[in-house]
Short mmCIF file of C-alpha atoms in Angstrom, two decimals:
data_model
loop_
_atom_site.label_atom_id
_atom_site.label_comp_id
_atom_site.label_asym_id
_atom_site.label_seq_id
_atom_site.Cartn_x
_atom_site.Cartn_y
_atom_site.Cartn_z
CA UNK A 1 -15.72 -35.58 38.64
CA UNK A 2 -16.35 -33.62 35.48
CA UNK A 3 -16.36 -36.04 32.52
CA UNK A 4 -14.03 -35.27 29.62
CA UNK A 5 -15.56 -34.88 26.18
CA UNK A 6 -13.83 -37.89 24.62
CA UNK A 7 -15.29 -40.19 27.29
CA UNK A 8 -18.75 -38.79 26.58
CA UNK A 9 -18.24 -39.34 22.84
CA UNK A 10 -17.21 -42.94 23.57
CA UNK A 11 -20.34 -43.53 25.67
CA UNK A 12 -22.62 -42.10 22.97
CA UNK A 13 -20.99 -44.30 20.32
CA UNK A 14 -21.35 -47.40 22.48
CA UNK A 15 -25.06 -46.68 22.75
CA UNK A 16 -25.39 -46.10 19.00
CA UNK A 17 -23.24 -49.03 17.81
CA UNK A 18 -23.91 -51.57 20.58
CA UNK A 19 -20.24 -52.48 20.73
CA UNK A 20 -17.34 -51.12 22.73
CA UNK A 21 -14.89 -52.40 20.11
CA UNK A 22 -16.68 -50.67 17.25
CA UNK A 23 -16.95 -47.46 19.26
CA UNK A 24 -13.22 -47.61 19.99
CA UNK A 25 -12.50 -48.12 16.30
CA UNK A 26 -14.69 -45.14 15.39
CA UNK A 27 -12.61 -42.96 17.73
CA UNK A 28 -9.32 -44.45 16.56
CA UNK A 29 -8.28 -45.89 19.94
CA UNK A 30 -7.51 -49.41 21.10
CA UNK A 31 -10.32 -51.38 22.76
CA UNK A 32 -8.43 -51.81 26.08
CA UNK A 33 -7.93 -48.04 26.23
CA UNK A 34 -11.61 -47.50 25.50
CA UNK A 35 -12.61 -49.98 28.22
CA UNK A 36 -10.36 -48.25 30.72
CA UNK A 37 -11.75 -44.82 29.78
CA UNK A 38 -15.31 -46.05 30.16
CA UNK A 39 -14.54 -47.59 33.57
CA UNK A 40 -12.99 -44.30 34.70
CA UNK A 41 -16.13 -42.47 33.60
CA UNK A 42 -18.35 -44.89 35.53
CA UNK A 43 -16.26 -44.55 38.69
CA UNK A 44 -16.28 -40.79 38.42
CA UNK A 45 -20.04 -40.60 38.05
CA UNK A 46 -20.71 -43.39 40.54
CA UNK A 47 -23.06 -45.38 38.28
CA UNK A 48 -22.73 -48.33 35.89
CA UNK A 49 -23.34 -47.10 32.37
CA UNK A 50 -22.71 -50.16 30.17
CA UNK A 51 -23.47 -53.86 30.44
CA UNK A 52 -20.57 -55.69 28.81
CA UNK A 53 -21.48 -59.12 27.44
CA UNK A 54 -20.28 -61.66 24.93
CA UNK A 55 -22.74 -60.41 22.32
CA UNK A 56 -21.71 -56.78 22.73
CA UNK A 57 -22.24 -53.84 25.02
CA UNK A 58 -25.57 -52.26 25.94
CA UNK A 59 -26.45 -49.19 27.93
CA UNK A 60 -27.90 -49.67 31.39
CA UNK A 61 -30.97 -47.63 32.35
CA UNK A 62 -28.59 -45.14 34.03
CA UNK A 63 -26.45 -45.23 30.91
CA UNK A 64 -29.42 -44.27 28.75
CA UNK A 65 -30.12 -41.20 30.90
CA UNK A 66 -26.45 -40.13 31.01
CA UNK A 67 -26.03 -40.74 27.26
CA UNK A 68 -28.99 -38.51 26.42
CA UNK A 69 -27.48 -35.68 28.46
CA UNK A 70 -24.05 -36.39 26.99
CA UNK A 71 -25.49 -35.86 23.49
CA UNK A 72 -26.79 -32.45 24.56
CA UNK A 73 -23.37 -31.52 25.97
CA UNK A 74 -21.61 -32.63 22.78
CA UNK A 75 -24.13 -30.73 20.64
CA UNK A 76 -23.54 -27.57 22.69
CA UNK A 77 -19.77 -27.97 22.35
CA UNK A 78 -20.12 -28.47 18.60
CA UNK A 79 -22.23 -25.32 18.45
CA UNK A 80 -19.61 -23.41 20.43
CA UNK A 81 -16.85 -24.53 18.06
CA UNK A 82 -18.92 -23.61 15.02
CA UNK A 83 -19.74 -20.17 16.47
CA UNK A 84 -16.06 -19.55 17.17
CA UNK A 85 -15.23 -20.59 13.61
CA UNK A 86 -17.82 -18.17 12.26
CA UNK A 87 -16.44 -15.34 14.42
CA UNK A 88 -12.93 -16.11 13.23
CA UNK A 89 -14.06 -16.08 9.62
CA UNK A 90 -15.80 -12.75 10.17
CA UNK A 91 -12.67 -11.26 11.71
CA UNK A 92 -10.56 -12.53 8.83
CA UNK A 93 -12.96 -10.91 6.38
CA UNK A 94 -12.99 -7.53 8.11
CA UNK A 95 -10.27 -4.96 8.69
CA UNK A 96 -10.72 -1.84 10.84
CA UNK A 97 -8.30 0.97 10.01
CA UNK A 98 -7.89 4.54 11.26
CA UNK A 99 -5.67 7.07 9.53
CA UNK A 100 -4.69 10.70 9.88
CA UNK A 101 -6.15 12.93 7.19
CA UNK A 102 -3.08 13.22 4.99
CA UNK A 103 -2.60 9.45 4.91
CA UNK A 104 -6.33 8.76 4.53
CA UNK A 105 -6.79 11.17 1.64
CA UNK A 106 -3.63 10.52 -0.36
CA UNK A 107 -2.07 7.14 0.52
CA UNK A 108 -4.43 4.74 2.27
CA UNK A 109 -6.89 4.37 -0.66
CA UNK A 110 -4.09 3.05 -2.89
CA UNK A 111 -2.84 0.68 -0.18
CA UNK A 112 -6.32 -0.66 0.54
CA UNK A 113 -7.07 -0.99 -3.18
CA UNK A 114 -3.97 -3.13 -3.70
CA UNK A 115 -4.85 -5.32 -0.72
CA UNK A 116 -8.41 -5.87 -1.94
CA UNK A 117 -7.17 -7.00 -5.36
CA UNK A 118 -5.77 -10.05 -3.59
CA UNK A 119 -8.61 -10.22 -1.04
CA UNK A 120 -11.76 -9.19 -2.95
CA UNK A 121 -14.08 -10.34 -0.15
CA UNK A 122 -12.31 -8.26 2.50
CA UNK A 123 -14.45 -5.55 4.10
CA UNK A 124 -12.38 -2.54 5.14
CA UNK A 125 -13.62 0.24 7.39
CA UNK A 126 -11.46 3.40 7.32
CA UNK A 127 -11.90 6.06 10.01
CA UNK A 128 -10.43 9.44 9.11
CA UNK A 129 -9.35 11.60 12.04
CA UNK A 130 -6.29 13.33 13.47
CA UNK A 131 -3.16 11.49 14.60
CA UNK A 132 -3.88 11.88 18.31
CA UNK A 133 -7.29 10.24 17.96
CA UNK A 134 -5.83 7.46 15.80
CA UNK A 135 -3.47 6.60 18.65
CA UNK A 136 -6.37 6.49 21.12
CA UNK A 137 -8.41 4.22 18.84
CA UNK A 138 -5.47 1.83 18.51
CA UNK A 139 -4.85 1.74 22.28
CA UNK A 140 -8.55 1.07 22.95
CA UNK A 141 -8.69 -1.78 20.42
CA UNK A 142 -11.32 0.04 18.36
CA UNK A 143 -9.25 -0.50 15.19
CA UNK A 144 -6.80 -3.17 14.05
CA UNK A 145 -4.26 -0.81 12.50
CA UNK A 146 -3.65 2.93 12.41
CA UNK A 147 -1.55 5.36 10.38
CA UNK A 148 -0.28 8.60 11.89
CA UNK A 149 1.83 11.54 10.81
CA UNK A 150 2.83 12.78 14.25
CA UNK A 151 6.49 13.71 14.81
CA UNK A 152 8.66 12.02 17.40
CA UNK A 153 8.23 8.56 18.91
CA UNK A 154 4.84 6.79 18.95
CA UNK A 155 2.58 7.21 22.00
CA UNK A 156 3.14 4.86 24.99
CA UNK A 157 1.66 1.39 24.71
CA UNK A 158 1.77 1.40 20.93
CA UNK A 159 4.02 -0.47 18.51
CA UNK A 160 4.95 1.27 15.26
CA UNK A 161 6.75 0.95 11.97
CA UNK A 162 7.85 3.64 9.54
CA UNK A 163 5.98 3.38 6.25
CA UNK A 164 6.82 6.66 4.48
CA UNK A 165 8.40 10.10 4.72
CA UNK A 166 6.34 13.21 4.02
CA UNK A 167 7.48 16.77 3.39
CA UNK A 168 5.58 19.82 4.59
CA UNK A 169 5.63 22.94 2.44
CA UNK A 170 4.84 26.58 3.16
CA UNK A 171 2.23 27.62 0.60
CA UNK A 172 0.50 30.90 -0.26
CA UNK A 173 -2.02 32.18 -2.80
CA UNK A 174 -0.44 33.62 -5.99
CA UNK A 175 -1.39 37.17 -4.95
CA UNK A 176 0.45 36.93 -1.61
CA UNK A 177 3.71 38.98 -1.40
CA UNK A 178 5.67 35.82 -0.52
CA UNK A 179 4.69 34.23 -3.82
CA UNK A 180 7.49 36.18 -5.55
CA UNK A 181 10.04 35.65 -2.79
CA UNK A 182 13.26 33.88 -3.79
CA UNK A 183 15.23 34.09 -0.55
CA UNK A 184 14.18 31.41 1.95
CA UNK A 185 12.01 32.61 4.78
CA UNK A 186 13.72 32.37 8.17
CA UNK A 187 12.15 30.51 11.12
CA UNK A 188 11.66 33.78 13.11
CA UNK A 189 9.88 35.36 10.13
CA UNK A 190 7.57 32.36 9.83
CA UNK A 191 6.98 32.22 13.59
CA UNK A 192 5.92 35.87 13.59
CA UNK A 193 3.32 35.31 10.86
CA UNK A 194 -0.25 34.17 11.66
CA UNK A 195 -0.96 31.02 9.63
CA UNK A 196 -3.98 28.94 8.74
CA UNK A 197 -3.49 25.81 10.85
CA UNK A 198 -5.02 22.45 11.63
CA UNK A 199 -6.39 21.79 15.11
CA UNK A 200 -4.13 20.62 17.93
CA UNK A 201 -3.73 16.86 17.86
CA UNK A 202 -3.20 16.71 14.11
CA UNK A 203 0.18 15.49 12.89
CA UNK A 204 0.72 18.57 10.73
CA UNK A 205 0.03 20.91 13.65
CA UNK A 206 2.28 18.90 16.00
CA UNK A 207 5.14 18.99 13.49
CA UNK A 208 4.82 22.74 13.10
CA UNK A 209 4.53 23.33 16.85
CA UNK A 210 7.76 21.40 17.42
CA UNK A 211 9.56 23.26 14.64
CA UNK A 212 8.29 26.69 15.77
CA UNK A 213 7.63 26.52 19.53
CA UNK A 214 7.39 30.32 19.79
CA UNK A 215 4.99 30.81 16.88
CA UNK A 216 2.28 33.44 17.19
CA UNK A 217 -1.38 32.39 17.42
CA UNK A 218 -2.91 31.11 14.16
CA UNK A 219 -4.91 33.36 11.88
CA UNK A 220 -7.45 30.57 11.50
CA UNK A 221 -7.72 27.06 12.97
CA UNK A 222 -9.56 24.42 10.95
CA UNK A 223 -10.41 20.75 11.39
CA UNK A 224 -9.34 19.32 8.04
CA UNK A 225 -6.53 19.61 5.52
CA UNK A 226 -9.05 20.32 2.76
CA UNK A 227 -10.44 23.27 4.69
CA UNK A 228 -6.95 24.66 5.36
CA UNK A 229 -6.03 24.33 1.68
CA UNK A 230 -9.24 26.10 0.66
CA UNK A 231 -8.54 28.99 3.05
CA UNK A 232 -5.05 29.47 1.61
CA UNK A 233 -6.36 29.40 -1.97
CA UNK A 234 -8.89 32.05 -0.93
CA UNK A 235 -6.04 34.27 0.31
CA UNK A 236 -6.83 34.13 4.05
CA UNK A 237 -3.20 33.51 5.11
CA UNK A 238 -0.25 31.19 4.39
CA UNK A 239 -0.22 27.61 5.68
CA UNK A 240 2.17 24.71 6.08
CA UNK A 241 0.73 21.59 4.46
CA UNK A 242 1.85 18.22 3.17
CA UNK A 243 3.08 18.31 -0.41
CA UNK A 244 0.76 15.35 -0.96
CA UNK A 245 -2.21 17.60 -0.20
CA UNK A 246 -1.18 20.53 -2.40
CA UNK A 247 0.63 18.86 -5.31
CA UNK A 248 -2.20 19.49 -7.79
CA UNK A 249 -2.70 23.09 -6.61
CA UNK A 250 1.02 23.79 -7.03
CA UNK A 251 1.07 22.21 -10.49
CA UNK A 252 -1.98 24.18 -11.64
CA UNK A 253 -0.91 27.49 -10.11
CA UNK A 254 -3.59 27.88 -7.44
CA UNK A 255 -0.87 27.85 -4.77
CA UNK A 256 2.80 28.78 -4.68
CA UNK A 257 5.43 27.12 -2.50
CA UNK A 258 7.57 29.56 -0.53
CA UNK A 259 11.14 28.49 0.32
CA UNK A 260 11.77 28.33 4.06
CA UNK A 261 14.98 27.66 5.97
CA UNK A 262 13.43 24.93 8.10
CA UNK A 263 13.41 21.14 7.96
CA UNK A 264 9.76 20.09 7.86
CA UNK A 265 10.14 16.45 6.84
CA UNK A 266 8.22 13.96 8.97
CA UNK A 267 7.82 10.21 9.24
CA UNK A 268 4.49 8.54 8.57
CA UNK A 269 4.00 5.51 10.81
CA UNK A 270 1.77 2.48 11.05
CA UNK A 271 0.68 1.88 14.66
CA UNK A 272 -0.96 -1.03 16.48
CA UNK A 273 -1.42 -2.12 20.12
CA UNK A 274 1.90 -2.62 21.90
CA UNK A 275 3.05 -6.17 22.53
CA UNK A 276 0.72 -7.61 19.91
CA UNK A 277 1.92 -9.26 16.69
CA UNK A 278 0.01 -8.20 13.62
CA UNK A 279 -1.63 -11.06 11.73
CA UNK A 280 -4.07 -11.50 8.87
CA UNK A 281 -5.34 -8.52 6.85
CA UNK A 282 -3.73 -5.96 9.21
CA UNK A 283 -0.28 -7.47 8.63
CA UNK A 284 -0.95 -7.67 4.90
CA UNK A 285 -1.99 -4.00 4.70
CA UNK A 286 1.14 -2.95 6.60
CA UNK A 287 3.26 -4.94 4.13
CA UNK A 288 1.51 -3.25 1.20
CA UNK A 289 2.04 0.22 2.69
CA UNK A 290 5.75 -0.40 3.34
CA UNK A 291 6.28 -1.88 -0.13
CA UNK A 292 4.42 0.85 -2.01
CA UNK A 293 6.19 3.61 -0.11
CA UNK A 294 9.61 2.10 -0.86
CA UNK A 295 8.75 2.13 -4.59
CA UNK A 296 7.65 5.76 -4.67
CA UNK A 297 10.06 8.72 -4.84
#
């Protein structure tokens, strides 16, 4: 028989206090229940552990040996519980997030900043990558929460929630002929024009590929929104980018938005492992993102 922990605690207390009644009181159980538990322990182990007398209870020689080992078991269990508590505290003080570049550069810092105002001790790690990789990190459990800008439904095995809507804009340098265009560009015209694009797997690229499945090859393919924006400012070619990424350039005249007869709105989503309920800092960050996005135009 494998002894239960409460019976071992009872035995240790009997040895320390010299009384079954006092040991029972320490554990908050009735003395008859304690006596029965001790007898069950003795039968299970096949040895007499306690001499019960009128003046109290004393450990037998076998009881002394078993009690010493019982203390070690109880100390190990206490250590296990304390280690688990420390791990839980560490998890509650740490949040692992991955976000697509548009979200990471323009939205996530504000969301994380608001969360840390209420949780100043929270350590947040933010991985910045494309939407496809964010989905893989979430599925693999490498992060607690992800944010993507990919069009369509979330990848298989992933739960999601809409947190914002983003608009993509066709932008050019001021010297580009389209900068003075007033009539909206048609989808065939845009599809026939080589653009500066993000790499495949990015949410911006996926949105554009879905909107223009017959588009010609890109003029230049780059791995970050900042690099794409810089290439357009330099006059390499037009690009389709989030208005979040080019708002300052448009306001200061470094870029010009070209009207296009194409719906390029997209949903920004929070994603986490499918079938799992978000708790702790991850749930709190999701709530902040949804609340902030609902307040913004």
